[in-house]
XYZ file of C-alpha atoms in Angstrom:
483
model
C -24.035 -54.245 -14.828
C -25.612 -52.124 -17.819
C -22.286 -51.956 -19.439
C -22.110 -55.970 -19.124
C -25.765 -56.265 -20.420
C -24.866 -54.077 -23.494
C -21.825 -56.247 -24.279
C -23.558 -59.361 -24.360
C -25.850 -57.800 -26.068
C -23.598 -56.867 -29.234
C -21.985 -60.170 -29.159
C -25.636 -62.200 -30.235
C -25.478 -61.280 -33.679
C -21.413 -62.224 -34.036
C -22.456 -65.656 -32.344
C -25.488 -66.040 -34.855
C -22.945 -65.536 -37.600
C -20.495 -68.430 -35.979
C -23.317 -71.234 -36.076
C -21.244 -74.272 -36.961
C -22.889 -77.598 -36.185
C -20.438 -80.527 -35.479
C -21.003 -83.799 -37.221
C -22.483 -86.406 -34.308
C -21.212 -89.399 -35.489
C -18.440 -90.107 -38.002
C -19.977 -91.473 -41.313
C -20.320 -95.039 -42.309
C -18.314 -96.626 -44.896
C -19.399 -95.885 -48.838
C -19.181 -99.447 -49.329
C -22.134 -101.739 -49.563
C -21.525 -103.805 -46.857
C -23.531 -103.616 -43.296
C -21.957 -103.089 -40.388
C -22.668 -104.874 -36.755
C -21.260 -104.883 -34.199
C -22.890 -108.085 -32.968
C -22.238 -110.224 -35.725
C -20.327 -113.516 -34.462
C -18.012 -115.600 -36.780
C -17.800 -119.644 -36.898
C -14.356 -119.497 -37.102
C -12.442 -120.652 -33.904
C -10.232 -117.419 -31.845
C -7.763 -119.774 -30.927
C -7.923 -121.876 -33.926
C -4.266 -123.038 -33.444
C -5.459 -125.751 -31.068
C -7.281 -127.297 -34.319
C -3.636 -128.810 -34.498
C -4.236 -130.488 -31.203
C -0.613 -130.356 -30.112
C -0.510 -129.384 -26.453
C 3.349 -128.053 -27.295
C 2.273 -125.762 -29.840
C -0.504 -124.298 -27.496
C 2.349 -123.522 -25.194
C 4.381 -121.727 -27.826
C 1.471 -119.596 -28.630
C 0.343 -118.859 -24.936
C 3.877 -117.353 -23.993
C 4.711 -115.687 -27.225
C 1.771 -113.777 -26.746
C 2.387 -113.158 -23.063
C 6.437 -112.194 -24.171
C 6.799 -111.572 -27.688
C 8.794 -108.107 -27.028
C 6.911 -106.616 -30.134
C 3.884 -106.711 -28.024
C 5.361 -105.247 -24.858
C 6.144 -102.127 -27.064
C 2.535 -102.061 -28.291
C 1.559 -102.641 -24.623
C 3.647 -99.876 -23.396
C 2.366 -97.803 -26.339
C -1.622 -98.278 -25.196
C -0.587 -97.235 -21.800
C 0.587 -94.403 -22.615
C -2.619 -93.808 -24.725
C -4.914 -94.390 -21.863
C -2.604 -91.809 -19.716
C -3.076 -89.379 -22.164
C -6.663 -89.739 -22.689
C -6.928 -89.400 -18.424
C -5.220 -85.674 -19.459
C -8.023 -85.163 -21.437
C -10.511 -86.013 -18.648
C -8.619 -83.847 -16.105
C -9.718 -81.443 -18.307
C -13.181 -81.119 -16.876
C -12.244 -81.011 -13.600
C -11.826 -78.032 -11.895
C -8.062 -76.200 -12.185
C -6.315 -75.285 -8.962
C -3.277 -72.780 -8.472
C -1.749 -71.508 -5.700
C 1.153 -68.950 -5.966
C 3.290 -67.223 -3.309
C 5.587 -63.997 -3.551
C 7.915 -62.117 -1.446
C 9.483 -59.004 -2.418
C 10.231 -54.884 -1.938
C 8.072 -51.888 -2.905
C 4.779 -50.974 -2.631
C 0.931 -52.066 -3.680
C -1.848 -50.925 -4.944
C -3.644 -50.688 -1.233
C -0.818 -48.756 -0.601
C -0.912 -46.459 -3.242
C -4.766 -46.156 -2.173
C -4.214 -45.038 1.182
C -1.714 -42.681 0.117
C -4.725 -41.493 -2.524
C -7.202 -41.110 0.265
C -5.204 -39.346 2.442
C -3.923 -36.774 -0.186
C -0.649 -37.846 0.502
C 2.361 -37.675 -1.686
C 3.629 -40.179 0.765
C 3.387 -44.007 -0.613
C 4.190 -46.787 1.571
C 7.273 -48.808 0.651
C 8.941 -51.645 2.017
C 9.126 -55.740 2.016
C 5.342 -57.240 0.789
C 4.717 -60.929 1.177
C 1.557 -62.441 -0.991
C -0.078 -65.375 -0.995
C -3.301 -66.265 -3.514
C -4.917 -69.226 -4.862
C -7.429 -69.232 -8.336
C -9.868 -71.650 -9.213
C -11.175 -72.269 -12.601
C -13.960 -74.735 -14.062
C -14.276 -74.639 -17.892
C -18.499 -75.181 -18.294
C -18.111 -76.795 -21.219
C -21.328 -74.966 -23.387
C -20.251 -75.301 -26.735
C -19.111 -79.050 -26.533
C -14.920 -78.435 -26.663
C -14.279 -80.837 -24.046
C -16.856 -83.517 -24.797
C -15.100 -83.551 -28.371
C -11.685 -83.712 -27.263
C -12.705 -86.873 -24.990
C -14.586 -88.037 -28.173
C -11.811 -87.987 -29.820
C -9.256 -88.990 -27.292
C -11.245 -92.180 -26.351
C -11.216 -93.075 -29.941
C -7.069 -92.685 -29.838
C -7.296 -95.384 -27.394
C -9.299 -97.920 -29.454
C -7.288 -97.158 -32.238
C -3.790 -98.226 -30.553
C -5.594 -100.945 -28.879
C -6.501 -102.453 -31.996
C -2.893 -101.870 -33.488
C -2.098 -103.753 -29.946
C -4.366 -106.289 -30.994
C -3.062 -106.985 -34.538
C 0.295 -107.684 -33.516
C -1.246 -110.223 -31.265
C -2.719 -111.593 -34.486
C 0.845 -111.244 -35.980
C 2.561 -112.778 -33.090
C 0.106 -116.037 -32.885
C 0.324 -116.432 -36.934
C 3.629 -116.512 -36.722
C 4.639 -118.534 -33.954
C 2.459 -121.251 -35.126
C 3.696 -121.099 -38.564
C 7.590 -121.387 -37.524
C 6.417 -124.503 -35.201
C 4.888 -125.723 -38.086
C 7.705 -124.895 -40.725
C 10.150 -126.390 -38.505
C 8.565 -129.543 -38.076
C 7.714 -129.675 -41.155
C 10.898 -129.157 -42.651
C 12.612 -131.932 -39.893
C 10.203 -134.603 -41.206
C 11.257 -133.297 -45.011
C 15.057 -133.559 -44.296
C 14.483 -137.451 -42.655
C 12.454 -138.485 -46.216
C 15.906 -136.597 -48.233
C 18.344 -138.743 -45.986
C 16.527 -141.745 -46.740
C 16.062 -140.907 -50.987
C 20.205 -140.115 -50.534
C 20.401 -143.440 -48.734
C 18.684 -145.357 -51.558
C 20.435 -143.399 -53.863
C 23.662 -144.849 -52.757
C 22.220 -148.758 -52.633
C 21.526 -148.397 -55.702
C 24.814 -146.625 -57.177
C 25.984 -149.298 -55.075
C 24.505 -152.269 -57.089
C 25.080 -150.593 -60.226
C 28.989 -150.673 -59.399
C 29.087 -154.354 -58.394
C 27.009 -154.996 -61.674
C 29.743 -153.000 -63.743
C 32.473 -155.134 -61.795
C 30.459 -158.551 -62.774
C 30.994 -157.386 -66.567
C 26.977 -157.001 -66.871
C 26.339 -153.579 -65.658
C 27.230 -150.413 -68.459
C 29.348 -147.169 -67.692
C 26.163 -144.816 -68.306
C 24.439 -146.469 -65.768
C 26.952 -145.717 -63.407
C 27.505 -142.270 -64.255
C 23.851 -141.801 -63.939
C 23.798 -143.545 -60.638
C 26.518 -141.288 -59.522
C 24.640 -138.110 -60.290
C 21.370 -138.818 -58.955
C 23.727 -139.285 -55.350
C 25.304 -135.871 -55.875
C 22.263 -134.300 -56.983
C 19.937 -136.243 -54.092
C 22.328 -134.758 -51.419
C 22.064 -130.871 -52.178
C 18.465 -131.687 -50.470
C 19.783 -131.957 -47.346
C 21.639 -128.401 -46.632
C 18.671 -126.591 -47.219
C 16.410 -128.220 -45.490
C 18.623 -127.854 -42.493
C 18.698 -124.195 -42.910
C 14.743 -124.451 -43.066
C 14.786 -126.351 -40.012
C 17.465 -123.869 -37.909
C 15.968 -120.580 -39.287
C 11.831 -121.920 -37.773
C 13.732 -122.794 -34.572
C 15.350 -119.159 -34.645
C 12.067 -117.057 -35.660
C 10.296 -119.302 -33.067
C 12.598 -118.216 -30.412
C 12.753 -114.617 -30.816
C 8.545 -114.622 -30.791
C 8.543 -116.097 -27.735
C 11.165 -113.443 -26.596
C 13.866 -116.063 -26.060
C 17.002 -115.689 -27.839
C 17.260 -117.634 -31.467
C 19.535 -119.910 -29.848
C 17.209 -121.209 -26.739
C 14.293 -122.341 -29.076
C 11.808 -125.144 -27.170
C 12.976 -128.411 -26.524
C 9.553 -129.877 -27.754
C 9.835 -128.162 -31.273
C 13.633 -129.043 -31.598
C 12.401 -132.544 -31.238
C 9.257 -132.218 -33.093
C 9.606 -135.091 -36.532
C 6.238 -134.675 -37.704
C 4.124 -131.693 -38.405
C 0.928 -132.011 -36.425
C -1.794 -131.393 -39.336
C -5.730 -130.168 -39.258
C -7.814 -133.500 -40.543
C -10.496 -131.389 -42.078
C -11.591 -127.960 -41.607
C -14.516 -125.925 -43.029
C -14.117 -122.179 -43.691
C -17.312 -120.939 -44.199
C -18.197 -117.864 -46.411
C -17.830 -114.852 -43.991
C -20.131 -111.798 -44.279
C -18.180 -108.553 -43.965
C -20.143 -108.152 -40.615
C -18.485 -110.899 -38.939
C -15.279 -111.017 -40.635
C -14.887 -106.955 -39.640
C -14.938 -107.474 -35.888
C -12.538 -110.241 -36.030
C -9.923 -108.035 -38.086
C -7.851 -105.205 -35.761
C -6.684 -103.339 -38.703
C -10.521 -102.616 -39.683
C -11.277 -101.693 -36.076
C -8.693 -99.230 -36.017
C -9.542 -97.753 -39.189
C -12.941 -97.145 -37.938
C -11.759 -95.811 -34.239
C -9.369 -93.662 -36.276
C -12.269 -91.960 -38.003
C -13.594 -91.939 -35.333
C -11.054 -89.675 -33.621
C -10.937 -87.266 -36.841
C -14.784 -86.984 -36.898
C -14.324 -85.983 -33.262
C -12.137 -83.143 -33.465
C -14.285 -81.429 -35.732
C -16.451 -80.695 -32.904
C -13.036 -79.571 -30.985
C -12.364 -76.766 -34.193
C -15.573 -75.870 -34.071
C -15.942 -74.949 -30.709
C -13.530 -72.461 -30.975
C -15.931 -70.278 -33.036
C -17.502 -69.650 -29.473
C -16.931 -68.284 -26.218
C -14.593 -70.225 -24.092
C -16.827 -70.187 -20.359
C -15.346 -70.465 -17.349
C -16.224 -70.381 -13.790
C -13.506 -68.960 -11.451
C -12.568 -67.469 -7.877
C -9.378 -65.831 -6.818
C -8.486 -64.744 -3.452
C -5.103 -63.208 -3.275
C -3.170 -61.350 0.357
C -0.384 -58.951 0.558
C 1.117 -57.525 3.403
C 4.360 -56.438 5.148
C 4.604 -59.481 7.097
C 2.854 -62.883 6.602
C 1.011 -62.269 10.085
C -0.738 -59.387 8.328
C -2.048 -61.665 5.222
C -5.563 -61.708 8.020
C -5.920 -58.152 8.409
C -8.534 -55.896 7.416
C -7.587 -54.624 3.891
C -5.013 -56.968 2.969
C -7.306 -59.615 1.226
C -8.507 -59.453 -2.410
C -11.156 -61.654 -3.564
C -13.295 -62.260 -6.595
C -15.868 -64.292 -8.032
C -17.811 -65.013 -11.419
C -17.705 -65.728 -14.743
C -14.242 -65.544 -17.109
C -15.178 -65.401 -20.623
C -12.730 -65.723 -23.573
C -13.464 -65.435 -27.282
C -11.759 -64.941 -30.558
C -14.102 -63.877 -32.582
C -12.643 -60.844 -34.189
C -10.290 -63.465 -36.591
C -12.353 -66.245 -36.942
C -11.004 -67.135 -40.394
C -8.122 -69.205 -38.830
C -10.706 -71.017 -36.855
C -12.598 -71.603 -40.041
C -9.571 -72.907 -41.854
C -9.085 -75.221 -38.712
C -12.764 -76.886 -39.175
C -12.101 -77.149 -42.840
C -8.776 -78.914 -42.472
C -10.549 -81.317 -39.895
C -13.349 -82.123 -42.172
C -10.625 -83.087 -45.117
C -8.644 -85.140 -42.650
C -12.008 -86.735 -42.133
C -12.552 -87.567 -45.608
C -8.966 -89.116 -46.074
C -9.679 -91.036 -42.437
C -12.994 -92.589 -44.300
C -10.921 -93.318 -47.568
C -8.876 -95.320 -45.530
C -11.301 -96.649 -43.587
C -12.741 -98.332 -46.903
C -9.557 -98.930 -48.069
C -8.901 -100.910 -45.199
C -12.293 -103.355 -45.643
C -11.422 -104.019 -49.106
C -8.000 -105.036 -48.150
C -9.275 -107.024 -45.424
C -11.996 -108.722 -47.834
C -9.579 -108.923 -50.624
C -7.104 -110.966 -48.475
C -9.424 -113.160 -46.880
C -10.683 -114.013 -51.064
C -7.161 -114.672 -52.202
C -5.813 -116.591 -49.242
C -8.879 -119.126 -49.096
C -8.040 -119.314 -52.965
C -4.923 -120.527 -52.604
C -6.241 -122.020 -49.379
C -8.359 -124.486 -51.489
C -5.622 -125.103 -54.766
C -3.219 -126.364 -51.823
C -6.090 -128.526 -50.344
C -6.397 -129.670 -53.793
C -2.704 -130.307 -54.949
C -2.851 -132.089 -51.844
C -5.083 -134.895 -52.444
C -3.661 -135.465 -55.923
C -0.401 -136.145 -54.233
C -1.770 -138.589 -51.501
C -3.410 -140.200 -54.399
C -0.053 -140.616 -56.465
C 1.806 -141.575 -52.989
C -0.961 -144.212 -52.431
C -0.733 -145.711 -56.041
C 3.206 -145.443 -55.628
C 2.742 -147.357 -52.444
C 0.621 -150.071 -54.430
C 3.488 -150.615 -57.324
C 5.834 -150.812 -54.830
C 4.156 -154.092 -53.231
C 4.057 -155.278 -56.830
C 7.881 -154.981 -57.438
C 8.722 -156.635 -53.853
C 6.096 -159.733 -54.942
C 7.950 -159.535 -58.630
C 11.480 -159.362 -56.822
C 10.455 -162.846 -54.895
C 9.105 -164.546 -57.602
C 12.311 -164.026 -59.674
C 10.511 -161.407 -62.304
C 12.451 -158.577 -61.723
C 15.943 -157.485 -60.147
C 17.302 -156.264 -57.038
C 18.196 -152.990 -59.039
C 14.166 -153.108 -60.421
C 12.972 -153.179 -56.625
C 14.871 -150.099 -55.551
C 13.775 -148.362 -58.533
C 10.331 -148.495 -57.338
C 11.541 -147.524 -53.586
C 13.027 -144.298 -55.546
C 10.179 -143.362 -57.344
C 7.458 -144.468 -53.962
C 10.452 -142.180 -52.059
C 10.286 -139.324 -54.232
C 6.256 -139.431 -54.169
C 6.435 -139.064 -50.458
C 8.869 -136.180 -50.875
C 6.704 -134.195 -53.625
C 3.450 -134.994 -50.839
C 5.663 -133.965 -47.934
C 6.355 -130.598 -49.557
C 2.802 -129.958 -50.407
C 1.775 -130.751 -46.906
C 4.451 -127.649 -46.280
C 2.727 -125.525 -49.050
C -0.748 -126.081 -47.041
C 0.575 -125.562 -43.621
C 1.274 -121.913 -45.106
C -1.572 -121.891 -46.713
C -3.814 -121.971 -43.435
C -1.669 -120.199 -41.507
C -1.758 -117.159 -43.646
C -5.927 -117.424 -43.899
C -6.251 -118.053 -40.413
C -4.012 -114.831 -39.712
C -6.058 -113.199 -42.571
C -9.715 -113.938 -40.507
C -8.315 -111.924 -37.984
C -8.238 -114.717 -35.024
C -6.151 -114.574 -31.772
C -6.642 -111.733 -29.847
C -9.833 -112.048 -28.549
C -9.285 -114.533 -25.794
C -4.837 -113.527 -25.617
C -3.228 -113.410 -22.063
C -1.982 -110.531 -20.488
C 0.660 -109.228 -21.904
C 4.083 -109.390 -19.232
C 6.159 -106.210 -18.575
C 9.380 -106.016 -16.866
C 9.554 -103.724 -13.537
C 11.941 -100.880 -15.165
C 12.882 -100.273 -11.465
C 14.566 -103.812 -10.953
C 16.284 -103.742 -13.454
C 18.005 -100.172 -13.425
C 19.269 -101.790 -9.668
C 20.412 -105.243 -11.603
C 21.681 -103.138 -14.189
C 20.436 -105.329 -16.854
């Protein structure tokens, strides 16, 4: 016990020289912009049901309940959460138990033969059994780091988890949309090709009356060939939305829903208001920023873990170990070995590589914080620009309902000027051709804005907060199925 005493004893002044404190908390952003937690946004979760189309709900509910880019993220977290439950079996108690069987001789053997003055050593077949227990008493905070840290893994790939939601719900809703959109589009081209060929139609009877001219014809002719090459495209449009919609739903591009193959018209939002966000509210709707800030988190964390190991490593154990000829004997007198106390582990005679350790932790902190505020001005950058252009389509918009609503209005005039005898047949679908083409330059905006809110909506961060459970296949059906 004095020899124990003195070594303890010598060691005070090495652990004086280790002091290291570990940072508590990982450090707020350098930005000036406040941070809460309980700030609350105006801006709907589920904000694709402004549309109002019960379809499009649908869509949305069961892409984000089998969108397989979300069962990998879902599989990912799991395996997160198993790892983190590693870390946690860490402060538990350790338990081994270990068995032998063998020839020769052991040390109680070579003790009798000591104590009897005998050159004589017992040999023969030795059978042991022993068990050790060890508790790490966790003095210097290693293990309350490394769950630190490990819970913050988690959050971290839950919020990656929770920004493909985001991703999956933007997206879904904007193929919907696009292929509506572009189905309603590629009914307004059929009809400017149809009036396109009435009128290259009168302008050939006209030439064949003697009172018609060949440019007029030629011209007629070209604005057929050139009205047509609408159509293919638009088609594409239409097939590729249906295909993207598919796959985010996890069906194959071929099997899209029957409701958006015979959607016409896209549903549209009548009016909405996005208010100015503060970064506090717009922050805890974005997954990126919360994994920025979980993945600081983690870094700040394992400084404690490096620093730690500048101290003893404390553990409480017991061992109780039995040898003898025969298992019978493991209960005689003699053949049992016990022990009991304190295990102590340390270092500290190259503490330089521990040093280095801390010092490469607290850089990969200060990169982890740089992207941390790299990450809020993204977010707050995107959210700027995307209401931007939010508002110009809004705008662009409403001059084009304006011109389709005046083009509406001369085209009432040329049907009353067609009765009364002031104008031609030719005149009148003239003005259906321009009113036509008015509607198609408005239908295409409408397009533009549909974009437009998708991509700010996806931008404010919205759809995860509320999302279903995501569904996983049993692995074990289908490795019988062999699917």
């Amino acid at each position: 016990m004095p020899r124990f005493r003195k070594l303890l004893c010598s060691l005070i002044p090495i652990v004086s020289v280790s002091c290291c404190t570990a940072p508590s908390q990982a450090p707020n952003t350098t930005l000036p912009i406040q941070l809460d937690s309980r700030a609350t946004s105006s801006v709907p979760d589920q904000w694709w049901r402004l549309y109002q189309d019960p379809n499009l709900n649908t869509a949305v509910e069961q892409a984000l309940a089998h969108n397989r880019n979300l069962r990998e993220a879902a599989a990912h977290l799991m395996a997160a959460r198993q790892v983190a439950n590693a870390v946690e079996g860490e402060k538990l108690p350790s338990t081994s138990l270990h068995t032998e069987g063998g020839y020769g001789s052991t040390a109680q053997d070579q003790l009798e033969a000591a104590l009897d003055q005998s050159d004589t050593i017992r040999t023969g077949t030795r059978y042991g059994i022993g068990m050790d227990v060890q508790w790490e008493v966790d003095l210097f905070g290693r293990l309350k780091s490394l769950s630190k840290a490990s819970h913050a893994d988690v959050l971290a790939v839950m919020a990656e988890e929770q920004g493909m939601r985001v991703e999956v719900a933007a997206e879904t809703t904007r193929a919907w949309l696009n292929a509506c959109d572009a189905a309603q589009q590629s009914v307004l081209a059929q009809s400017a090709l149809t009036l396109a060929e009435e009128k290259q139609h009168v302008v050939q009877m006209l030439s064949q009356a003697g009172v018609g001219r060949t440019l007029d014809q030629v011209q007629a002719q070209a604005r057929v060939d050139q009205t047509s090459t609408a159509l293919p495209p638009l088609h594409a449009a239409r097939q590729r939305a249906l295909a993207e919609l598919a796959v985010l739903m996890g069906r194959l591009p071929d099997d899209p829903p029957a409701a958006a193959q015979q959607c016409a018209t896209a549903p549209a939002i009548a009016a909405i208001h996005i208010p100015h966000e503060t970064g506090a509210a717009l922050l805890q709707r974005r997954p990126d920023v919360l994994r920025a800030q979980q993945q600081l988190n983690a870094v700040t964390a394992k400084i404690g873990v490096s620093t730690a190991e500048l101290y003893p490593r404390i553990s409480l154990g017991g061992a109780i170990y039995s040898s003898a000829h025969q298992p019978k004997g493991w209960g005689d007198s003699g053949a049992t070995v016990w022990s009991l106390g304190p295990l102590i582990s340390w270092s500290f005679p190259n503490i330089s590589i521990t040093r280095a350790h801390i010092a490469e932790a607290g850089a990969n902190q200060q990169a982890a914080l740089a992207h941390f505020d790299a990450t809020l001005l993204q977010a707050l950058k995107e959210v700027q620009e995307n209401l931007a252009d939010y508002q110009a389509a809004q705008q662009a918009q409403s001059s084009l309902q304006d011109a389709a609503a005046q083009s509406q209005q001369a085209l009432h005039l040329a049907q009353i000027a067609q009765k009364e005898g002031a104008s031609s047949a030719l005149d009148y679908l003239t003005a259906q051709q321009a009113t036509l083409a008015a509607q198609r330059q408005l239908a295409n905006e409408n397009g533009e804005l549909i974009n437009a809110q998708v991509t700010l909506f996806k931008s404010l961060g919205g759809g995860w907060q509320q999302a279903p459970d995501i569904a996983l296949p049993d692995l074990s059906l289908l490795s019988k199925t062999g699917n």
